[in-house]
Amino acid sequence: MEFNPDNLDSKAIYKLLTGSIIPRPIAWIATISEDGINNLAPFSYFNMVGDDPPHVMFSTRRDNNSNKDTLNNVLDTNQFVVNMVTEDLTEQMNRTAQAVPAEVDEFQMVGVTPISSSIVKPMRVKESLIQFECEMVHHYFLEDHKQGGSCIVIGRVVRMHFDESILLEDYKINMETYKPVARLSGSNYSKIGEVFSIKRS
């Protein structure tokens, strides 16, 4: 079937995209408000966009033309931390997806440990095996939206933190000890399954 996005409602577009563009890595993004309140929320519209120098991006929806606390904090401070999600953090990550008042500290709410970053002000999740400290370099609000659109944020990675338990020789990552979790559609997530290799021609 062929679909014209202009003729579909937002729910249909969302289901088609999130059901087909899979699996998606999850950025558990930590920010801090100008008043010093920690915020922690997951985003699966996320990926790396370059390594020279290293940059990552995430996108956040603006339901009812309102910014999420994460976006407000990033726009105010120009900083955020990406904490990668592993199997043993899935439940806590999922709980931080709920909408709560801006004065709620999600670190405390779900019982994860905030630790200081080296460069940026937002805290890191101690239990996360990989954390990227980022400084925002660009943001862009999508135009011609139906219900508030989204905002794309690009951040430069200024510090990287890796737990030694997942590191192999030559900076390679051990998937057996890392155990990342990815987002599918609806309430579905995935773990690393069968892995195969193919040489580039």
CSV table of C-alpha atoms in Angstrom, one decimal:
chain,number,residue,atom,x,y,z
A,1,MET,CA,0.0,0.0,0.0
A,2,GLU,CA,1.0,3.6,-0.6
A,3,PHE,CA,0.4,6.3,2.0
A,4,ASN,CA,0.5,10.1,1.7
A,5,PRO,CA,1.4,11.3,5.2
A,6,ASP,CA,-0.6,14.5,4.6
A,7,ASN,CA,-3.8,12.3,4.5
A,8,LEU,CA,-3.1,10.3,7.6
A,9,ASP,CA,-3.7,11.3,11.2
A,10,SER,CA,-0.8,11.6,13.6
A,11,LYS,CA,-1.5,8.2,15.3
A,12,ALA,CA,-1.4,6.3,12.0
A,13,ILE,CA,1.9,8.0,11.1
A,14,TYR,CA,3.4,7.3,14.5
A,15,LYS,CA,2.4,3.6,14.3
A,16,LEU,CA,3.8,3.1,10.8
A,17,LEU,CA,7.1,4.8,11.6
A,18,THR,CA,7.8,3.3,15.0
A,19,GLY,CA,6.7,-0.2,13.8
A,20,SER,CA,9.0,-0.2,10.8
A,21,ILE,CA,12.1,1.8,11.9
A,22,ILE,CA,13.4,-0.7,14.4
A,23,PRO,CA,15.1,-1.5,16.6
A,24,ARG,CA,15.9,2.0,18.0
A,25,PRO,CA,18.6,2.7,20.6
A,26,ILE,CA,17.3,4.4,23.8
A,27,ALA,CA,18.8,7.6,25.1
A,28,TRP,CA,18.0,8.0,28.8
A,29,ILE,CA,18.6,11.7,28.9
A,30,ALA,CA,19.5,13.5,32.1
A,31,THR,CA,19.2,17.3,32.3
A,32,ILE,CA,19.0,19.9,35.1
A,33,SER,CA,16.8,22.9,35.4
A,34,GLU,CA,18.0,26.4,36.1
A,35,ASP,CA,16.7,25.9,39.6
A,36,GLY,CA,18.9,22.8,40.0
A,37,ILE,CA,16.2,20.1,39.7
A,38,ASN,CA,17.3,16.9,38.1
A,39,ASN,CA,15.3,15.4,35.2
A,40,LEU,CA,15.6,12.0,33.6
A,41,ALA,CA,13.6,10.8,30.6
A,42,PRO,CA,13.9,8.2,27.8
A,43,PHE,CA,14.0,9.0,24.1
A,44,SER,CA,14.1,6.4,21.3
A,45,TYR,CA,14.3,9.1,18.5
A,46,PHE,CA,18.0,9.0,19.1
A,47,ASN,CA,21.3,8.1,17.4
A,48,MET,CA,24.9,9.2,16.7
A,49,VAL,CA,25.4,11.6,13.8
A,50,GLY,CA,29.1,11.8,13.5
A,51,ASP,CA,32.4,10.8,15.1
A,52,ASP,CA,34.8,13.6,13.9
A,53,PRO,CA,34.0,15.2,16.2
A,54,PRO,CA,31.6,13.0,18.0
A,55,HIS,CA,27.9,14.2,18.0
A,56,VAL,CA,24.6,12.6,18.9
A,57,MET,CA,21.1,13.6,18.3
A,58,PHE,CA,17.7,13.1,19.9
A,59,SER,CA,14.2,14.4,19.0
A,60,THR,CA,11.4,15.1,21.4
A,61,ARG,CA,7.7,15.4,20.5
A,62,ARG,CA,5.8,18.5,21.5
A,63,ASP,CA,2.3,17.3,22.4
A,64,ASN,CA,-0.3,20.0,22.6
A,65,ASN,CA,2.4,22.5,21.5
A,66,SER,CA,4.2,22.1,24.8
A,67,ASN,CA,7.8,21.3,25.4
A,68,LYS,CA,8.8,18.4,27.6
A,69,ASP,CA,10.9,19.3,30.7
A,70,THR,CA,14.0,17.7,29.0
A,71,LEU,CA,13.8,20.1,26.1
A,72,ASN,CA,13.2,23.2,28.3
A,73,ASN,CA,16.2,22.3,30.4
A,74,VAL,CA,18.4,21.7,27.3
A,75,LEU,CA,17.4,25.0,25.8
A,76,ASP,CA,18.1,26.8,29.1
A,77,THR,CA,21.4,25.2,29.9
A,78,ASN,CA,22.7,23.8,26.5
A,79,GLN,CA,23.8,20.6,28.2
A,80,PHE,CA,22.6,17.0,28.7
A,81,VAL,CA,23.8,13.5,29.5
A,82,VAL,CA,22.9,10.4,27.5
A,83,ASN,CA,22.8,7.3,29.7
A,84,MET,CA,22.6,4.1,27.7
A,85,VAL,CA,19.9,1.6,28.8
A,86,THR,CA,20.7,-2.0,29.6
A,87,GLU,CA,18.5,-4.9,30.5
A,88,ASP,CA,18.7,-4.4,34.3
A,89,LEU,CA,17.6,-0.7,33.9
A,90,THR,CA,14.6,-1.3,31.7
A,91,GLU,CA,12.0,-1.0,34.5
A,92,GLN,CA,13.4,2.2,35.9
A,93,MET,CA,13.7,3.7,32.4
A,94,ASN,CA,10.1,2.9,31.6
A,95,ARG,CA,8.9,4.6,34.8
A,96,THR,CA,10.7,7.8,33.9
A,97,ALA,CA,8.6,8.0,30.6
A,98,GLN,CA,5.5,9.0,32.6
A,99,ALA,CA,4.6,12.7,32.7
A,100,VAL,CA,5.3,14.2,36.2
A,101,PRO,CA,5.6,17.8,37.4
A,102,ALA,CA,8.8,19.6,36.6
A,103,GLU,CA,9.7,19.8,40.3
A,104,VAL,CA,9.9,15.9,40.5
A,105,ASP,CA,13.4,14.5,40.5
A,106,GLU,CA,13.2,11.3,38.5
A,107,PHE,CA,16.5,10.0,39.8
A,108,GLN,CA,14.9,9.8,43.3
A,109,MET,CA,11.5,8.7,41.9
A,110,VAL,CA,12.9,5.5,40.4
A,111,GLY,CA,15.8,4.9,42.8
A,112,VAL,CA,18.9,5.4,40.5
A,113,THR,CA,22.0,7.1,41.7
A,114,PRO,CA,23.0,10.5,40.4
A,115,ILE,CA,26.7,11.1,40.1
A,116,SER,CA,28.5,14.2,39.0
A,117,SER,CA,29.7,14.7,35.4
A,118,SER,CA,33.2,15.8,34.5
A,119,ILE,CA,32.3,18.7,32.3
A,120,VAL,CA,28.5,19.4,32.2
A,121,LYS,CA,26.1,20.2,35.0
A,122,PRO,CA,23.5,17.4,34.5
A,123,MET,CA,24.1,14.3,36.6
A,124,ARG,CA,24.9,10.9,35.2
A,125,VAL,CA,23.1,7.6,36.1
A,126,LYS,CA,25.7,5.6,38.1
A,127,GLU,CA,24.0,2.3,37.2
A,128,SER,CA,24.3,3.0,33.5
A,129,LEU,CA,27.3,1.3,31.9
A,130,ILE,CA,27.8,4.0,29.3
A,131,GLN,CA,27.3,7.8,29.6
A,132,PHE,CA,27.9,10.6,27.2
A,133,GLU,CA,28.3,14.2,28.5
A,134,CYS,CA,27.0,16.5,25.8
A,135,GLU,CA,26.8,20.2,24.9
A,136,MET,CA,24.1,21.3,22.6
A,137,VAL,CA,25.3,22.8,19.3
A,138,HIS,CA,22.1,23.0,17.4
A,139,HIS,CA,18.3,22.6,17.7
A,140,TYR,CA,15.6,22.7,15.1
A,141,PHE,CA,11.8,22.7,15.4
A,142,LEU,CA,10.0,20.8,12.7
A,143,GLU,CA,7.6,23.0,10.7
A,144,ASP,CA,4.1,22.3,9.2
A,145,HIS,CA,3.1,20.1,12.2
A,146,LYS,CA,-0.4,19.0,13.1
A,147,GLN,CA,-0.2,18.7,16.9
A,148,GLY,CA,2.9,20.5,18.1
A,149,GLY,CA,5.6,18.8,16.0
A,150,SER,CA,9.0,17.9,17.4
A,151,CYS,CA,12.4,19.4,18.1
A,152,ILE,CA,15.7,17.9,17.0
A,153,VAL,CA,18.6,18.5,19.3
A,154,ILE,CA,22.2,17.9,18.3
A,155,GLY,CA,24.9,17.7,21.0
A,156,ARG,CA,28.6,17.4,20.9
A,157,VAL,CA,30.0,14.6,23.1
A,158,VAL,CA,32.6,16.2,25.4
A,159,ARG,CA,33.2,13.3,27.7
A,160,MET,CA,32.5,9.5,27.4
A,161,HIS,CA,32.3,7.2,30.4
A,162,PHE,CA,32.5,3.4,29.9
A,163,ASP,CA,32.3,0.7,32.7
A,164,GLU,CA,35.4,-1.5,32.4
A,165,SER,CA,33.3,-4.6,32.5
A,166,ILE,CA,32.1,-4.0,29.0
A,167,LEU,CA,35.4,-3.0,27.4
A,168,LEU,CA,37.5,-5.4,25.3
A,169,GLU,CA,40.8,-4.8,23.6
A,170,ASP,CA,41.2,-2.0,21.1
A,171,TYR,CA,38.2,-0.1,22.4
A,172,LYS,CA,35.7,-2.8,21.4
A,173,ILE,CA,32.4,-3.4,23.4
A,174,ASN,CA,31.5,-6.7,24.8
A,175,MET,CA,27.9,-7.3,23.9
A,176,GLU,CA,27.6,-10.2,26.4
A,177,THR,CA,28.3,-7.9,29.3
A,178,TYR,CA,26.8,-4.7,27.9
A,179,LYS,CA,23.3,-6.2,27.2
A,180,PRO,CA,21.7,-3.1,25.6
A,181,VAL,CA,17.9,-2.7,25.2
A,182,ALA,CA,16.3,-1.2,22.1
A,183,ARG,CA,12.8,0.2,21.4
A,184,LEU,CA,10.3,-1.4,19.1
A,185,SER,CA,6.7,-0.3,18.7
A,186,GLY,CA,3.9,0.0,21.3
A,187,SER,CA,5.1,-1.5,24.6
A,188,ASN,CA,7.6,-3.7,22.9
A,189,TYR,CA,11.4,-3.7,23.5
A,190,SER,CA,14.2,-6.0,22.2
A,191,LYS,CA,17.4,-7.5,23.5
A,192,ILE,CA,20.5,-8.4,21.4
A,193,GLY,CA,19.6,-11.6,19.6
A,194,GLU,CA,21.5,-13.5,17.0
A,195,VAL,CA,24.5,-11.6,15.7
A,196,PHE,CA,26.1,-12.2,12.3
A,197,SER,CA,29.0,-10.6,10.4
A,198,ILE,CA,29.5,-9.7,6.8
A,199,LYS,CA,32.6,-8.2,5.3
A,200,ARG,CA,32.4,-5.0,3.3
A,201,SER,CA,33.1,-5.5,-0.4
